[in-house]
PDB file of C-alpha atoms in Angstrom:
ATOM      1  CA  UNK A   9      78.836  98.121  70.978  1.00 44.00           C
ATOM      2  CA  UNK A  10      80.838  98.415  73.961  1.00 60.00           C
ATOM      3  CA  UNK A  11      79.617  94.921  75.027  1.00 71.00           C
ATOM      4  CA  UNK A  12      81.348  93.793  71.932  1.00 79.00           C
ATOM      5  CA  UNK A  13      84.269  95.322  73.157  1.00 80.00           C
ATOM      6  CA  UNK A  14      84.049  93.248  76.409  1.00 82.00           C
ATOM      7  CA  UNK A  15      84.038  89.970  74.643  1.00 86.00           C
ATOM      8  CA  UNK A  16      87.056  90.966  72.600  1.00 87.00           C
ATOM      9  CA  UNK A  17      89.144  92.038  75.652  1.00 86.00           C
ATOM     10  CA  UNK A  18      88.117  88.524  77.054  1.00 88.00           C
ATOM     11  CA  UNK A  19      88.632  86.593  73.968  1.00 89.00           C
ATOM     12  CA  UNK A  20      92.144  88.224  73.750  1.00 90.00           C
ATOM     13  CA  UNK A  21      92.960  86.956  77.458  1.00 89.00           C
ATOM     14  CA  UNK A  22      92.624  84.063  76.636  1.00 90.00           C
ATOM     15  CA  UNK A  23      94.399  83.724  74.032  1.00 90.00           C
ATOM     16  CA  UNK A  24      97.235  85.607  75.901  1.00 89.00           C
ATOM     17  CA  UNK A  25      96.719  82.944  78.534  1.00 86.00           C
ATOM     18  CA  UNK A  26      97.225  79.717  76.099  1.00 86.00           C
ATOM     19  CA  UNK A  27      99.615  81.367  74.842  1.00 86.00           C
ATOM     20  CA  UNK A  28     101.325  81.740  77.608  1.00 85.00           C
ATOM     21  CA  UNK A  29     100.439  78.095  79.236  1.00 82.00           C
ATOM     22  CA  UNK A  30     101.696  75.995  76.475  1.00 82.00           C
ATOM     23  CA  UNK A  31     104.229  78.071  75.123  1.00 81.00           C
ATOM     24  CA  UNK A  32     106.038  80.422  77.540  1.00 78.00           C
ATOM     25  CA  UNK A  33     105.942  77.947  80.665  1.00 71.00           C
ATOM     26  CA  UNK A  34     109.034  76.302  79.952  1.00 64.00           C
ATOM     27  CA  UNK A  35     107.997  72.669  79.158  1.00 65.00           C
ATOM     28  CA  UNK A  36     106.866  69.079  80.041  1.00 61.00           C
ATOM     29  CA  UNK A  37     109.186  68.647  82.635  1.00 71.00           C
ATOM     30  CA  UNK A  38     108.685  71.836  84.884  1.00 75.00           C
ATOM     31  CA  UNK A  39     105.901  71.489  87.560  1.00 77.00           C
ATOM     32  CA  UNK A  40     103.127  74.341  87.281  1.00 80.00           C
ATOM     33  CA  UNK A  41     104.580  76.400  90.066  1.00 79.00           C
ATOM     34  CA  UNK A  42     107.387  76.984  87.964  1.00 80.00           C
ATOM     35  CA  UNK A  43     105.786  77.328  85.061  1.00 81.00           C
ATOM     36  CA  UNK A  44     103.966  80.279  86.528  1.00 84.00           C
ATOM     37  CA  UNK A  45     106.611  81.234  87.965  1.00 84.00           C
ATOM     38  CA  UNK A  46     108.492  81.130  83.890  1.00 83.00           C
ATOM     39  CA  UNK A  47     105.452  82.930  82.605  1.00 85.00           C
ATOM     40  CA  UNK A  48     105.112  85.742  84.932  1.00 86.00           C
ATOM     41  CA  UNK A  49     108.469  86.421  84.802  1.00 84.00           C
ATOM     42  CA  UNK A  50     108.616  86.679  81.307  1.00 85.00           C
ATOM     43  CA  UNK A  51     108.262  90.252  80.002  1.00 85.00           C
ATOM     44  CA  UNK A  52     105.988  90.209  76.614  1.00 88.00           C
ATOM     45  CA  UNK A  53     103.448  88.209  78.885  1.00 87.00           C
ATOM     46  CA  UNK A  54     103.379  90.530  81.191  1.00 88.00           C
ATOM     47  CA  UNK A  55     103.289  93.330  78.756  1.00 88.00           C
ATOM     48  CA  UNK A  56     100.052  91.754  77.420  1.00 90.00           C
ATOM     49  CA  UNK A  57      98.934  91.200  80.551  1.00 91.00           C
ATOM     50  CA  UNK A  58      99.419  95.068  81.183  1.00 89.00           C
ATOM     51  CA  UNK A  59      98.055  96.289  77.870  1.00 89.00           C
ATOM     52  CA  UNK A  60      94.564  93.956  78.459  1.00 90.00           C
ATOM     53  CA  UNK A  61      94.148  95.667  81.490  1.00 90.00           C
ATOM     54  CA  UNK A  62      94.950  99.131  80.110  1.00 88.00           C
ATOM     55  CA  UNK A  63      92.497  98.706  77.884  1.00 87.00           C
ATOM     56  CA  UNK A  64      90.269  97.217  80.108  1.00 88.00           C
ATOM     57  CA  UNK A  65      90.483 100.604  81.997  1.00 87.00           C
ATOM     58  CA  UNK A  66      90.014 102.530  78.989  1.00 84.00           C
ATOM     59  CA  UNK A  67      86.491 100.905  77.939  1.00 84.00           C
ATOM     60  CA  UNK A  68      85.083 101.135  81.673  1.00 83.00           C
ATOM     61  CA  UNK A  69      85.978 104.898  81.280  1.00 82.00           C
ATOM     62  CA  UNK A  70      84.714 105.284  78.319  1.00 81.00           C
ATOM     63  CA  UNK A  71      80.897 103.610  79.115  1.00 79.00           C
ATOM     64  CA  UNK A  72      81.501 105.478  82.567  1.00 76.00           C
ATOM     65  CA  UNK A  73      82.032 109.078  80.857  1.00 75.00           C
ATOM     66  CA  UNK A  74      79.513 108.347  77.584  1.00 74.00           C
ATOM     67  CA  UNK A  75      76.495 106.094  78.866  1.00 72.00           C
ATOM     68  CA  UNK A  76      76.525 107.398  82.937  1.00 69.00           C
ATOM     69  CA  UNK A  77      76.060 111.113  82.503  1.00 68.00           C
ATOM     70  CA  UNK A  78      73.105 110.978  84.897  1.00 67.00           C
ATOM     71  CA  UNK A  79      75.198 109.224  87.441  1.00 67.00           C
ATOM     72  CA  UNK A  80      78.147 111.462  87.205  1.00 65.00           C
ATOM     73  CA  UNK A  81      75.311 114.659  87.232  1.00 66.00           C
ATOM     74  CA  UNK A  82      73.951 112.614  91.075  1.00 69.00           C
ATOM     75  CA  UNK A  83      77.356 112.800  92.277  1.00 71.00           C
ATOM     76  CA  UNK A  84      77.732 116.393  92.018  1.00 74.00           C
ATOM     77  CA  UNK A  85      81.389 116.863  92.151  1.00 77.00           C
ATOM     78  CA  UNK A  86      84.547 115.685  91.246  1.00 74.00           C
ATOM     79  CA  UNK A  87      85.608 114.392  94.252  1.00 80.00           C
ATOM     80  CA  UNK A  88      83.246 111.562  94.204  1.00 80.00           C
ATOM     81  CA  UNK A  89      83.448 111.239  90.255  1.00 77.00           C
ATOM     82  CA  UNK A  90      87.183 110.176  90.657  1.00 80.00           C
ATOM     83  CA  UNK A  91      86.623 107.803  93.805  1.00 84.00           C
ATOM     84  CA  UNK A  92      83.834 106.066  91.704  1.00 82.00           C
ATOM     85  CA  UNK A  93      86.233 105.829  88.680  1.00 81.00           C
ATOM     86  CA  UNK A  94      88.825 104.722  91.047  1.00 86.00           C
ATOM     87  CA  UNK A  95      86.680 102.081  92.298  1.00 88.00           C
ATOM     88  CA  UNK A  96      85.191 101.098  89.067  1.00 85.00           C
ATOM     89  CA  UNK A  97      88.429 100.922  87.787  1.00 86.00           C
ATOM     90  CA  UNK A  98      89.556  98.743  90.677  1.00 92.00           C
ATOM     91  CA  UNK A  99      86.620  95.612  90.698  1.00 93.00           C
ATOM     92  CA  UNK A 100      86.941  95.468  86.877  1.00 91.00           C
ATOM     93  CA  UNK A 101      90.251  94.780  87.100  1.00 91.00           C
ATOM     94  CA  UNK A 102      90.320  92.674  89.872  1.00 93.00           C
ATOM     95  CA  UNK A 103      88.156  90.648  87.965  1.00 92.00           C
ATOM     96  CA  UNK A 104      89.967  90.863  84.623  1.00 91.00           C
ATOM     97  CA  UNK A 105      92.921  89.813  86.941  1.00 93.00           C
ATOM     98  CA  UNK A 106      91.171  86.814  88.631  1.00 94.00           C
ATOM     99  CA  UNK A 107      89.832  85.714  85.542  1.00 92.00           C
ATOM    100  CA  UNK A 108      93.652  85.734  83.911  1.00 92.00           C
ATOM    101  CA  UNK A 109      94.983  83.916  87.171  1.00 91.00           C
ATOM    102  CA  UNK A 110      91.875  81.322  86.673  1.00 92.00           C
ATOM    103  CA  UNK A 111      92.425  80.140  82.705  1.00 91.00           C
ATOM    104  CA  UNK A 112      95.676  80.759  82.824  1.00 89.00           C
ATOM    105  CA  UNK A 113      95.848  77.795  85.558  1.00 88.00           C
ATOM    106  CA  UNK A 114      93.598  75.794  84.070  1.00 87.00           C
ATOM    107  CA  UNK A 115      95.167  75.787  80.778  1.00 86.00           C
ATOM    108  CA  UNK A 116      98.859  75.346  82.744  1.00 84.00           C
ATOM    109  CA  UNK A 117      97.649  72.403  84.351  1.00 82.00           C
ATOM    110  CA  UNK A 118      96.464  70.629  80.984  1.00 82.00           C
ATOM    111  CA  UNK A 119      99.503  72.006  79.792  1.00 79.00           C
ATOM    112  CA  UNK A 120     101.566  70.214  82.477  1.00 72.00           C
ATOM    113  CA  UNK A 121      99.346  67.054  82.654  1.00 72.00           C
ATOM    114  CA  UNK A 122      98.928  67.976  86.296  1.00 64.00           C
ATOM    115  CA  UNK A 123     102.749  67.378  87.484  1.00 63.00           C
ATOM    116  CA  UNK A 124     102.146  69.805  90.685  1.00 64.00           C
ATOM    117  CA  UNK A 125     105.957  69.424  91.778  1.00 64.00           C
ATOM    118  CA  UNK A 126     107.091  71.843  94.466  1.00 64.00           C
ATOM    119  CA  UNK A 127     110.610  71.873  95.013  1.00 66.00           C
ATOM    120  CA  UNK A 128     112.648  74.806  96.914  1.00 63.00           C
ATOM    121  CA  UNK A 129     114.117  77.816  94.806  1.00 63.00           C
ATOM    122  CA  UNK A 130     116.966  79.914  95.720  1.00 64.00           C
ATOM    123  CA  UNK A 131     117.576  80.362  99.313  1.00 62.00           C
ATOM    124  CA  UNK A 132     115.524  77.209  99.928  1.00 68.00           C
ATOM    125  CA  UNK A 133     112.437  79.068  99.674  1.00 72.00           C
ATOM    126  CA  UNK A 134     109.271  77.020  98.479  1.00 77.00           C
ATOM    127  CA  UNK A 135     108.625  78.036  95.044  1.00 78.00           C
ATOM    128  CA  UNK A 136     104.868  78.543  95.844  1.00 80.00           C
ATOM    129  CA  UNK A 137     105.692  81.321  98.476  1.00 84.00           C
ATOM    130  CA  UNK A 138     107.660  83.432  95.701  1.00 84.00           C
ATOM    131  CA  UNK A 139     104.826  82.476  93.686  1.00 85.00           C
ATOM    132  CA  UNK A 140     102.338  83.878  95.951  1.00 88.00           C
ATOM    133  CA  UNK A 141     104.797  86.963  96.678  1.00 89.00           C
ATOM    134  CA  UNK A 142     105.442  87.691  92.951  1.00 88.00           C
ATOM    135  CA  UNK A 143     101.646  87.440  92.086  1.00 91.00           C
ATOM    136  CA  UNK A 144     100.935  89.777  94.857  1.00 93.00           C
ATOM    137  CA  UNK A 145     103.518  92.341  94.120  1.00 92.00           C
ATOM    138  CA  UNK A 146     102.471  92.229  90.288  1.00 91.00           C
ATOM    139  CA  UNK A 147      98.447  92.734  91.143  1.00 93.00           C
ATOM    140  CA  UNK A 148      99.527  96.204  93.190  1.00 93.00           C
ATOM    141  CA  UNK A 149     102.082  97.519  90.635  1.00 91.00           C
ATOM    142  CA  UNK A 150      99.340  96.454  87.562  1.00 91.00           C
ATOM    143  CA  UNK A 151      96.450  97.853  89.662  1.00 92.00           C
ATOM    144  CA  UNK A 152      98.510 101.271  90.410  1.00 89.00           C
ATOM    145  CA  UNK A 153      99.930 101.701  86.950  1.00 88.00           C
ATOM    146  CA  UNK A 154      96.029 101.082  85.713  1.00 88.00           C
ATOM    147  CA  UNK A 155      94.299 103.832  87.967  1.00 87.00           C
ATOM    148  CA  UNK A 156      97.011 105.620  87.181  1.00 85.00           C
ATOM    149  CA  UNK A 157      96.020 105.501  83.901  1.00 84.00           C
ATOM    150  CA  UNK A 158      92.572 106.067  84.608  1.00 83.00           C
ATOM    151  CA  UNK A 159      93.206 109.156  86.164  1.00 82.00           C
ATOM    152  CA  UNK A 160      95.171 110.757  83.452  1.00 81.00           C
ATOM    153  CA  UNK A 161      92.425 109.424  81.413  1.00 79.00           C
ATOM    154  CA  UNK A 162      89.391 111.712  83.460  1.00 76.00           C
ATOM    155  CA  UNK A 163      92.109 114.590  83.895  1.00 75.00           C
ATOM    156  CA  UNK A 164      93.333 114.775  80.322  1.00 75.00           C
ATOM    157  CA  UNK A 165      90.882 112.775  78.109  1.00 67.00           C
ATOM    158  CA  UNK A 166      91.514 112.468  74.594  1.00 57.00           C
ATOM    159  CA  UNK A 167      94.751 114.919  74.342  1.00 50.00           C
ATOM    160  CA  UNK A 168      97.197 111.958  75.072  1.00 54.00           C
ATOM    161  CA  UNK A 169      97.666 110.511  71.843  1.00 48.00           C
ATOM    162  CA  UNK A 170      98.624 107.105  73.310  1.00 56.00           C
ATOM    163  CA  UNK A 171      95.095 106.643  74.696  1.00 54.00           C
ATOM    164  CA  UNK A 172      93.479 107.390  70.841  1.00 57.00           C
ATOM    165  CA  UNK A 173      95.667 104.854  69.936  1.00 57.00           C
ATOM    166  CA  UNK A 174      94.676 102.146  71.844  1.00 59.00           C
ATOM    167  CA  UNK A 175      90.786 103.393  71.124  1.00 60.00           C
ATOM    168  CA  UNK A 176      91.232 103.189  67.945  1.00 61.00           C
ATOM    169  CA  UNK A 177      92.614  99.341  68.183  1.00 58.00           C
ATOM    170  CA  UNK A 178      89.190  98.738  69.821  1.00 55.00           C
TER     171      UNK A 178
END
């Protein structure tokens, strides 16, 4: 069941992706660094970006907690139960994220028909280094906010009704 889960967290990003490639990026006639550059920086992307990865989170934890109680028994405390969700909770995302960054550029360069213009932004700064910057600085704040979330998750469980929420959209 939870595999099923997977496939709809995937299916969803990339929807969120074509979405966001052919309909958020700002046009024919903007190159695809500023396209991602329009995307990212709009707010109900990211938003959906946020909320995939939240519950991303949420259904690692959940097989983690439910389907791994041997594992969790071997690691006999808590200590190494929350660096293992920390680093679960870490690689799945980085590959949820990867994945995004992947068909999301794929789709923006059919999107674009390939028109890779760079030109220089404010303070004649390439466009690609923001780019790079931005994508950077939005991996570390989604990554914190997500084991964040993961360890309110392990601490608290099921008493935050926000989380019940989103399990019961799954």
């Amino acid at each position: 069941m939870n595999k099923e889960k997977f496939k709809v967290i995937y299916c969803i990003t990339i929807c969120v992706c074509i979405y966001g490639a052919f309909f958020v990026s700002g046009g024919s006639k903007v190159g695809v660094v500023d396209g991602m550059l329009i995307c990212f920086s709009f707010c109900w992307f990211n938003i959906a970006i946020m909320l995939l990865m939240i519950l991303n989170t949420l259904n690692v934890l959940s097989i983690f907690n439910n389907e791994f109680d041997f594992f969790i028994i071997r690691l006999k405390n808590k200590k190494n139960v929350l660096k293992q969700t920390i680093k679960y909770t870490f690689l799945i995302n980085v590959i949820l994220f990867v994945m995004i960054l992947l068909i999301f550029l794929s789709m923006l360069l059919i999107a674009k028909f390939g028109n890779l213009y760079i030109r220089n932004g404010k303070y004649n700064i390439l466009n690609v280094l923001y780019l790079v910057f931005y994508l950077i600085r939005f991996f570390f704040i989604l990554i914190s906010i997500t084991i964040i979330n993961a360890l309110l998750y392990y601490k608290i469980k099921s008493k935050i009704i926000i989380f019940d929420i989103i399990k019961a959209l799954l």
